[in-house]
Short mmCIF file of C-alpha atoms (C1' of nucleotides) in Angstrom, two decimals:
data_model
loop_
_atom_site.label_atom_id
_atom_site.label_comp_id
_atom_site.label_asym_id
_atom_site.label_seq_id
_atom_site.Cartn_x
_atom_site.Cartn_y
_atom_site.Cartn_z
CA UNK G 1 -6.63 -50.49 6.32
CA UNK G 2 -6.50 -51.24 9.89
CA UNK G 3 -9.06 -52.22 12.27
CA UNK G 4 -8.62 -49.17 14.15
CA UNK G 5 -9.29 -46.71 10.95
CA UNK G 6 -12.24 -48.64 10.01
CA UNK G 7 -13.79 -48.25 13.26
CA UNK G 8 -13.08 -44.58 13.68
CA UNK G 9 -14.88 -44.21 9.65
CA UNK G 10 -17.85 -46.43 11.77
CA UNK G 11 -17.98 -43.51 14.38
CA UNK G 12 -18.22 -40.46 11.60
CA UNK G 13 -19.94 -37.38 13.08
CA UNK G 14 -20.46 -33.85 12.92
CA UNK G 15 -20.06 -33.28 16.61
CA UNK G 16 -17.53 -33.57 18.97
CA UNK G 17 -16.09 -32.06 22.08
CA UNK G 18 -12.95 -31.07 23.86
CA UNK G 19 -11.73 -30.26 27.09
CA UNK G 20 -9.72 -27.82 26.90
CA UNK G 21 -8.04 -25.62 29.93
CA UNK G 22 -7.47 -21.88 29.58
CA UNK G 23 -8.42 -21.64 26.24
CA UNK G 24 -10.12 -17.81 25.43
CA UNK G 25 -11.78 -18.96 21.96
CA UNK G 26 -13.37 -15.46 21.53
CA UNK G 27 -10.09 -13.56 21.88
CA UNK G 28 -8.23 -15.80 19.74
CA UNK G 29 -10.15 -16.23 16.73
CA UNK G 30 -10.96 -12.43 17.02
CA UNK G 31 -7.24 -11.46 17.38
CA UNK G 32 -6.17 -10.43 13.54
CA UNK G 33 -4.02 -13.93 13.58
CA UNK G 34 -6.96 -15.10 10.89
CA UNK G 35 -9.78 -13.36 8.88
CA UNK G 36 -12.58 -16.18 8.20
CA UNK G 37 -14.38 -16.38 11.43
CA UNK G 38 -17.91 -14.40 12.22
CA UNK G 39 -19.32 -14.24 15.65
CA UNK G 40 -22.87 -15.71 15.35
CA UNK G 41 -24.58 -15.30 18.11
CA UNK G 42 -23.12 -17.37 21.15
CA UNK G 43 -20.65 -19.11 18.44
CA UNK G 44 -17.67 -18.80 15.90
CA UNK G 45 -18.50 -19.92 12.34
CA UNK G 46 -15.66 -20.42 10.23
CA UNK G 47 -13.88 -22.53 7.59
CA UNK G 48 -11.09 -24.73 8.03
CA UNK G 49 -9.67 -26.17 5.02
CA UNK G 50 -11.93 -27.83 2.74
CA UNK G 51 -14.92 -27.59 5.72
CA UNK G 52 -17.59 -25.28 7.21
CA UNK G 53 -17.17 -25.21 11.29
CA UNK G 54 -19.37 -23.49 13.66
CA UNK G 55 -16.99 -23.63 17.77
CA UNK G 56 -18.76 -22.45 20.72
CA UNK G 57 -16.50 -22.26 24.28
CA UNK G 58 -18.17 -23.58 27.19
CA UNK G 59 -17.08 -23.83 30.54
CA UNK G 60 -14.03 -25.91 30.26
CA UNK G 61 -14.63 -27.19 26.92
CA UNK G 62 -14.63 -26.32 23.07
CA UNK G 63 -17.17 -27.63 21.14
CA UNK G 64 -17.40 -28.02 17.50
CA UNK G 65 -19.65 -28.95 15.10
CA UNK G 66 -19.21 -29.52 10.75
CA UNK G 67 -21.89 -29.60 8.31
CA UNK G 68 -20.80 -33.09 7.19
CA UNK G 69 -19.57 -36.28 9.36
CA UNK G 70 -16.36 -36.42 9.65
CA UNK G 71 -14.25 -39.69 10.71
CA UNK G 72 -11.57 -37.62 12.80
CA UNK G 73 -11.20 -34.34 14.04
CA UNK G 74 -7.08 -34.40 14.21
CA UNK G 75 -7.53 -31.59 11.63
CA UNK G 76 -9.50 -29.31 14.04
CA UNK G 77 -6.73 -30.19 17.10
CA UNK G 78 -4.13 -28.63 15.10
CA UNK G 79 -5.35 -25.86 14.00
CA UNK G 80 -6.51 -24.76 17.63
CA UNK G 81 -3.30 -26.69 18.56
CA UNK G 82 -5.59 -28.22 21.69
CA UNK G 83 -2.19 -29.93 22.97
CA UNK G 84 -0.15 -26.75 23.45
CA UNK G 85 0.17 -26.44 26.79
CA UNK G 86 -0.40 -22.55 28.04
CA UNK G 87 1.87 -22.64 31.37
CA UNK G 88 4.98 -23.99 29.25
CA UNK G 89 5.02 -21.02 27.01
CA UNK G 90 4.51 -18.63 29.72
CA UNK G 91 7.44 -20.29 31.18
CA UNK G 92 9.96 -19.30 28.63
CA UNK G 93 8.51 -16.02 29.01
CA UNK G 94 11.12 -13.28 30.75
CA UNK G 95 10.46 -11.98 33.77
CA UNK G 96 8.71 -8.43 32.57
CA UNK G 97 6.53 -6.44 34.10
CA UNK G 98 5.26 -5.42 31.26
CA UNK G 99 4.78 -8.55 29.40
CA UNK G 100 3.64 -10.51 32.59
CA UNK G 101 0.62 -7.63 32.86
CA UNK G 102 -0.57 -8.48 28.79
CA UNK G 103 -0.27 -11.90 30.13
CA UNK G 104 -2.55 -11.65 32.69
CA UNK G 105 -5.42 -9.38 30.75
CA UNK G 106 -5.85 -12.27 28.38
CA UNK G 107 -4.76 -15.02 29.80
CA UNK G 108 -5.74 -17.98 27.40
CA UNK G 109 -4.69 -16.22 23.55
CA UNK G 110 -3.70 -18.74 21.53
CA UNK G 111 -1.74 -19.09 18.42
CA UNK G 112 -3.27 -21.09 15.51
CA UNK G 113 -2.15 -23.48 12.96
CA UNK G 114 -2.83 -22.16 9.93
CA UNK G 115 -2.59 -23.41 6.38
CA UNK G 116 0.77 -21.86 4.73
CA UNK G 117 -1.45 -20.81 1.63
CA UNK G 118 -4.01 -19.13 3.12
CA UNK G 119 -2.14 -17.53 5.80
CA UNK G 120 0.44 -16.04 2.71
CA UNK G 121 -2.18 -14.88 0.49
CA UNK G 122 -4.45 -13.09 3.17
CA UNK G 123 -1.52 -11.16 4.95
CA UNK G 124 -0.51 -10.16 1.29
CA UNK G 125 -4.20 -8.78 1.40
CA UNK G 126 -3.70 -7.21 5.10
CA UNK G 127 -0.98 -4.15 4.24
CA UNK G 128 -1.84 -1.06 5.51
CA UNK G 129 -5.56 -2.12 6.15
CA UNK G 130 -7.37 -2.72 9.44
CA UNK G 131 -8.92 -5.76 10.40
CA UNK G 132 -12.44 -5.62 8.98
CA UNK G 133 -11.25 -4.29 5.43
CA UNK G 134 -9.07 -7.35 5.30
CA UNK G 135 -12.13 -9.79 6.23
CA UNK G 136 -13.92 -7.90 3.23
CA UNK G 137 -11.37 -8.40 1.01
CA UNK G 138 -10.84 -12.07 1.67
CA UNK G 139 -14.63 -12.84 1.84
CA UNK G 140 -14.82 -11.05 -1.88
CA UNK G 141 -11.97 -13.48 -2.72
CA UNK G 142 -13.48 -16.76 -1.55
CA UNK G 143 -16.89 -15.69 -2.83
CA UNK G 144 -15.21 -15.13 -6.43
CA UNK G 145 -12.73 -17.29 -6.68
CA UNK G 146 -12.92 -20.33 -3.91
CA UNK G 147 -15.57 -23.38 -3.95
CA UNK G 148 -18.76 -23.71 -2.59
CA UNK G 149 -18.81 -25.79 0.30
CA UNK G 150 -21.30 -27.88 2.46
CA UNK G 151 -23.08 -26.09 4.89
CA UNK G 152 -25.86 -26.99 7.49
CA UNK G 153 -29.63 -26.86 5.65
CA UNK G 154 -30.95 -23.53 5.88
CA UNK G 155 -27.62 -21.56 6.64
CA UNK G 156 -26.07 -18.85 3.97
CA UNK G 157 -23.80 -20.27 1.47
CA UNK G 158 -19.83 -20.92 2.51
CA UNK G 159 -16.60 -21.32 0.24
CA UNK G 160 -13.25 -22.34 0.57
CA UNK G 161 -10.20 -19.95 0.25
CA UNK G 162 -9.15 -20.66 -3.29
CA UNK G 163 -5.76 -22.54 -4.01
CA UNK G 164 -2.79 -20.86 -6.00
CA UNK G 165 -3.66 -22.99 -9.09
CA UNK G 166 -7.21 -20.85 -9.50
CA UNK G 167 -5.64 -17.57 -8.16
CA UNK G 168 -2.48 -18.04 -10.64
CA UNK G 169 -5.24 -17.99 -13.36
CA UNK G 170 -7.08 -15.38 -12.83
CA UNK G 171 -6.57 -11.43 -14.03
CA UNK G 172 -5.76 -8.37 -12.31
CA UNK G 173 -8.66 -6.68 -13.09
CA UNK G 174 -10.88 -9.62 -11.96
CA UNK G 175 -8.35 -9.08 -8.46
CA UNK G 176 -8.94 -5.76 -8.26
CA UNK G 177 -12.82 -6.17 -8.36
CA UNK G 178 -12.05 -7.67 -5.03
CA UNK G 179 -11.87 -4.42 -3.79
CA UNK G 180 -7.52 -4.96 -2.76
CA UNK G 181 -5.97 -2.34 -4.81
CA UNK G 182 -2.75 -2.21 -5.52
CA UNK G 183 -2.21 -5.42 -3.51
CA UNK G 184 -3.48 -7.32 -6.38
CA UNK G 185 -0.16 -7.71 -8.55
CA UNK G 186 1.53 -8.82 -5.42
CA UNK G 187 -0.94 -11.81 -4.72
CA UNK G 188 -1.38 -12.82 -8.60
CA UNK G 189 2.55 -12.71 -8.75
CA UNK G 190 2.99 -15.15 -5.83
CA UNK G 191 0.17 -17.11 -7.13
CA UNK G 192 1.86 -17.66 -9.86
CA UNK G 193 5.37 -18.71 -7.92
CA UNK G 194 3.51 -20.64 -5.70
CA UNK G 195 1.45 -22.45 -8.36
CA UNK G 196 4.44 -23.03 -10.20
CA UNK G 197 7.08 -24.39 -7.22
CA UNK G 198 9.40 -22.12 -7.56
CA UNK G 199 8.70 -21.41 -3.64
CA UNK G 200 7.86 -23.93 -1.68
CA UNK G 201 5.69 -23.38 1.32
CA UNK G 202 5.39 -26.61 3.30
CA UNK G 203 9.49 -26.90 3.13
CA UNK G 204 9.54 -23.89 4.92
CA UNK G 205 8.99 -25.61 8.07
CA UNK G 206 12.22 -27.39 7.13
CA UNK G 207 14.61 -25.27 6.54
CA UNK G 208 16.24 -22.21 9.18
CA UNK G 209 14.28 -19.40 10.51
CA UNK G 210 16.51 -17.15 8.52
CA UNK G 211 16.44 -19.32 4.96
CA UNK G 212 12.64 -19.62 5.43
CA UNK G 213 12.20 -16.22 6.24
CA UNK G 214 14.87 -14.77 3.08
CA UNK G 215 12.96 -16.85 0.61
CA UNK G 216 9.28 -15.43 1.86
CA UNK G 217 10.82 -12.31 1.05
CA UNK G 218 11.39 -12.83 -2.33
CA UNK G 219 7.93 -13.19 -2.98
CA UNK G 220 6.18 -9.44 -4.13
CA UNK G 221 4.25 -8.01 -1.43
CA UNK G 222 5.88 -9.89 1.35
CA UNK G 223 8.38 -7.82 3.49
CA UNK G 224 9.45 -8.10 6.70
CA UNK G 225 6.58 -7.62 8.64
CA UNK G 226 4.33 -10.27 6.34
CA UNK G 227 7.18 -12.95 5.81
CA UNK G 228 7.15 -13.28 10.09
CA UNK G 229 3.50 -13.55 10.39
CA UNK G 230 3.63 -16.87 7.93
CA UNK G 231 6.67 -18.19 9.50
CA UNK G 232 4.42 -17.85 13.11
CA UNK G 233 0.85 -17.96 12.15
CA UNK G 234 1.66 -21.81 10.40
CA UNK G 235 3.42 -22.61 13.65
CA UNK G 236 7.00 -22.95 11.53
CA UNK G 237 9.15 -20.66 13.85
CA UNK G 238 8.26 -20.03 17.40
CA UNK G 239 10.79 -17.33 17.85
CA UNK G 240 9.19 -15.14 14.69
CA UNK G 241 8.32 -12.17 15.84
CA UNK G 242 6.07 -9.45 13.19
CA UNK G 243 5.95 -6.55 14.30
CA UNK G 244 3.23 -3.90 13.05
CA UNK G 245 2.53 -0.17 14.00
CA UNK G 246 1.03 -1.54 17.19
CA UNK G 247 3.80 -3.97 18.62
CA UNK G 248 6.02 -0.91 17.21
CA UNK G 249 4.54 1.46 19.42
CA UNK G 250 4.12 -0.56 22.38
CA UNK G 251 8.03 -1.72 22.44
CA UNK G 252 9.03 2.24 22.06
CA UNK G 253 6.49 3.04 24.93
CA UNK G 254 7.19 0.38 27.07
CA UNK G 255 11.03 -0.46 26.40
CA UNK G 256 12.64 2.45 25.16
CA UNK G 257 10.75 5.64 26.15
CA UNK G 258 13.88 7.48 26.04
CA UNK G 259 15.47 6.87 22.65
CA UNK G 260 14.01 6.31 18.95
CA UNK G 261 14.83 2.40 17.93
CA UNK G 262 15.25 2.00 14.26
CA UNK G 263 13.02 -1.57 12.90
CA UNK G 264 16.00 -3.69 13.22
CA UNK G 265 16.90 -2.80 16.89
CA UNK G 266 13.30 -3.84 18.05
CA UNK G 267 13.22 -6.74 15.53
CA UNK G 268 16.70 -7.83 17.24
CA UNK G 269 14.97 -7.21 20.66
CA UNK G 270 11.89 -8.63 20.16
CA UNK G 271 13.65 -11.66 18.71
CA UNK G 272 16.22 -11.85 21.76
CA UNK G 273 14.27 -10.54 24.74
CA UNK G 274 10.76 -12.65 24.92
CA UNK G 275 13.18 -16.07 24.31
CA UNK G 276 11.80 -18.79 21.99
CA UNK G 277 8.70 -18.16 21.96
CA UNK G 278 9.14 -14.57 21.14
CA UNK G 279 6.23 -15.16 19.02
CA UNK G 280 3.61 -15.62 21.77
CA UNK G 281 4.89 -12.93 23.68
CA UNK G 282 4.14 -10.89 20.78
CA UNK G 283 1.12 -12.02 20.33
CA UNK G 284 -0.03 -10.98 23.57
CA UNK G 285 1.92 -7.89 23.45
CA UNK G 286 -0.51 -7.22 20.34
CA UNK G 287 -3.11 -7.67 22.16
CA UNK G 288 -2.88 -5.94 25.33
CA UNK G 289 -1.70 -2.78 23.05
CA UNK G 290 -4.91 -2.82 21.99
CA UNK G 291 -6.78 -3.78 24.91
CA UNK G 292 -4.94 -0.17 26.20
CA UNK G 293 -5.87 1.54 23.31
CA UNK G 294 -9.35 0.93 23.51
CA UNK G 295 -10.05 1.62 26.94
CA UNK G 296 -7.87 4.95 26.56
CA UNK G 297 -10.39 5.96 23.60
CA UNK G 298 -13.98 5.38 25.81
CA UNK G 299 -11.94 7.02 28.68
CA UNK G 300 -11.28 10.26 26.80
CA UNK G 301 -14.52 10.18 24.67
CA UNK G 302 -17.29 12.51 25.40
CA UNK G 303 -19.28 10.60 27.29
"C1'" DT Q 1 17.87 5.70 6.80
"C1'" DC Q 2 13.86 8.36 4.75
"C1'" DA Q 3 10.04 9.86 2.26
"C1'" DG Q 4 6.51 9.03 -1.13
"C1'" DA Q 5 3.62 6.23 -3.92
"C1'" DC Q 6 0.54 2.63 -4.13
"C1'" DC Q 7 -5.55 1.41 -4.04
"C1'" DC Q 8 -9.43 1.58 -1.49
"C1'" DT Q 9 -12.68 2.03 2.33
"C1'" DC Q 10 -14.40 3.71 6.52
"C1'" DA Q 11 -14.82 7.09 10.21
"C1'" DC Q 12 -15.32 11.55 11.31
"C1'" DA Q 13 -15.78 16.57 10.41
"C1'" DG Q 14 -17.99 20.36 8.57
"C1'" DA P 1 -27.50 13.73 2.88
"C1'" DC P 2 -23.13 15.10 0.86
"C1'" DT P 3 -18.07 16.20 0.03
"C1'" DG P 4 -13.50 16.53 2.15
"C1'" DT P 5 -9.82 14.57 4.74
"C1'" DG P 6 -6.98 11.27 7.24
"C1'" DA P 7 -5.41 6.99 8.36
"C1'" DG P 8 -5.40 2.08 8.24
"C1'" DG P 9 -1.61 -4.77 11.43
"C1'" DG P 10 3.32 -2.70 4.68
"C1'" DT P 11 6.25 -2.97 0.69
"C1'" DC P 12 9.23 -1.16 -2.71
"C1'" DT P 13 12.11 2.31 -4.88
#
DNA sequence: TCAGACCCTCACAG
DNA sequence: ACTGTGAGGGTCT
């Protein structure tokens, strides 16, 4: 070992900070990209991996604290990907009203880096379900299936999402307990492929967008919509672009109020329009889309 | 290309 | 409080 490791294993801690610039932490880890963290208080508490985190955004900086020392935190700058710089994305981005506006209402949505596993299994989980089922059903999951991890003294216990070896073992009707219906086949299934290689998820990142994207879809459960959300949410393809009832509706509203677009002609726009980072754009698309939505609904409510 | 089924839960009426 | 209904970040046939 060098003489550099040994002296960052000298420094182990369970605190660190990071300057970050334009960085909204609330509206990213709140943004349906990933289902783990709670809002506690004035921070996010969360799981990363095989740890317990608790991040709270202060002015200009991120930081982050683990219930155990750790001897580096490179696993905590890629999943908020720290180093991605903000104004180079938005610089790929067309020149659209439209987008430019969603831009500016949340300026500082980020993309994570997400673990392939995890990010499969729980959009497998997310079909035709809003945001706070899903957290439900992957908290039930962890709690049943995933192991218990370290937490700070005092606070409520924590566990880790479960790997495809446990999930490939366990039954349907112990899945279905989990409260996810008939989306339990599709996620014991691909347990089962996963756990056995005959799909593998780190090579995706290897191959093309469209090989990558073909074999996701072989898995059960895992259509169009779910195979683009892995490819992006893992930060494998830049240019993936998922696109939900919401981005749906938003690109028909915004981009073609005049004719009906079948899937593939706004998967073919979405993909060619917002360049290649299509994925961003969409991401903030997403967003604003709801952003609209909600104001819309305490507009029109009764008082 | 187009419904309809698939499970289950929550929100909202009545 | 209780039952009824609709819809929710899709996929598959």
């Amino acid at each position: 070992m060098s003489l550099a490791h040994l002296s960052s294993d000298l420094a182990e801690t369970r605190h660190s900070i990071f300057p970050v610039a334009h960085y909204d932490l609330d509206s990213t880890l709140a943004s349906g990209q990933a289902f783990r963290w709670r809002r506690v208080q004035d921070a996010w508490e969360g799981v990363i991996g095989p740890r317990w985190v608790r991040l709270r955004s202060d002015a200009g900086v991120i930081r982050a604290e683990t219930a155990e020392p750790v001897s580096h935190w490179d696993w905590l700058r890629s999943y908020l990907q720290l180093e991605v710089d903000l104004d180079a994305v938005f610089a790929t981005f067309p020149q659209d009203a439209f987008l430019q506006q969603a831009v500016q209402a949340c300026q500082g949505l980020r993309l994570l880096k997400q673990d392939p596993w995890e990010c499969l299994a729980s959009f497998i989980l997310s079909s035709t379900k809003q945001i706070c089922q899903i957290e439900q059903i992957i908290d039930a999951l962890c709690v049943r299936f995933g192991s218990p991890l370290a937490v700070p003294a005092g606070h409520s216990p924590a566990w880790r999402f479960p790997d495809a070896h446990r999930l490939a073992r366990a039954s349907e009707a112990e899945m279905r307990a989990c409260k996810m219906g008939f989306r339990a086949p599709n996620l014991l299934v691909t347990a089962r492929m996963v756990d056995q290689q005959t799909i593998d998820l780190e090579a995706l990142a290897g191959s093309t967008y469209e090989e990558a994207q073909r074999q996701l879809m072989m898995l059960p459960g895992v259509g169009d919509k779910i195979a683009n959300c892995v490819l992006l949410f893992c930060g494998f393809y830049p240019e993936a672009f998922p696109i939900d009832v919401w981005i749906k509706r938003v690109l028909q509203d915004q981009y073609f109020p005049k004719q009906h677009c079948t899937a593939n002609q706004l998967q073919q726009f979405g993909r060619t329009h917002f360049g290649p980072r299509a994925g961003y754009a969409q991401q903030y698309l997403f967003h604003y889309a709801r952003v609209i939505q909600a104001e819309g609904a305490r507009q029109s409510a009764p008082r």
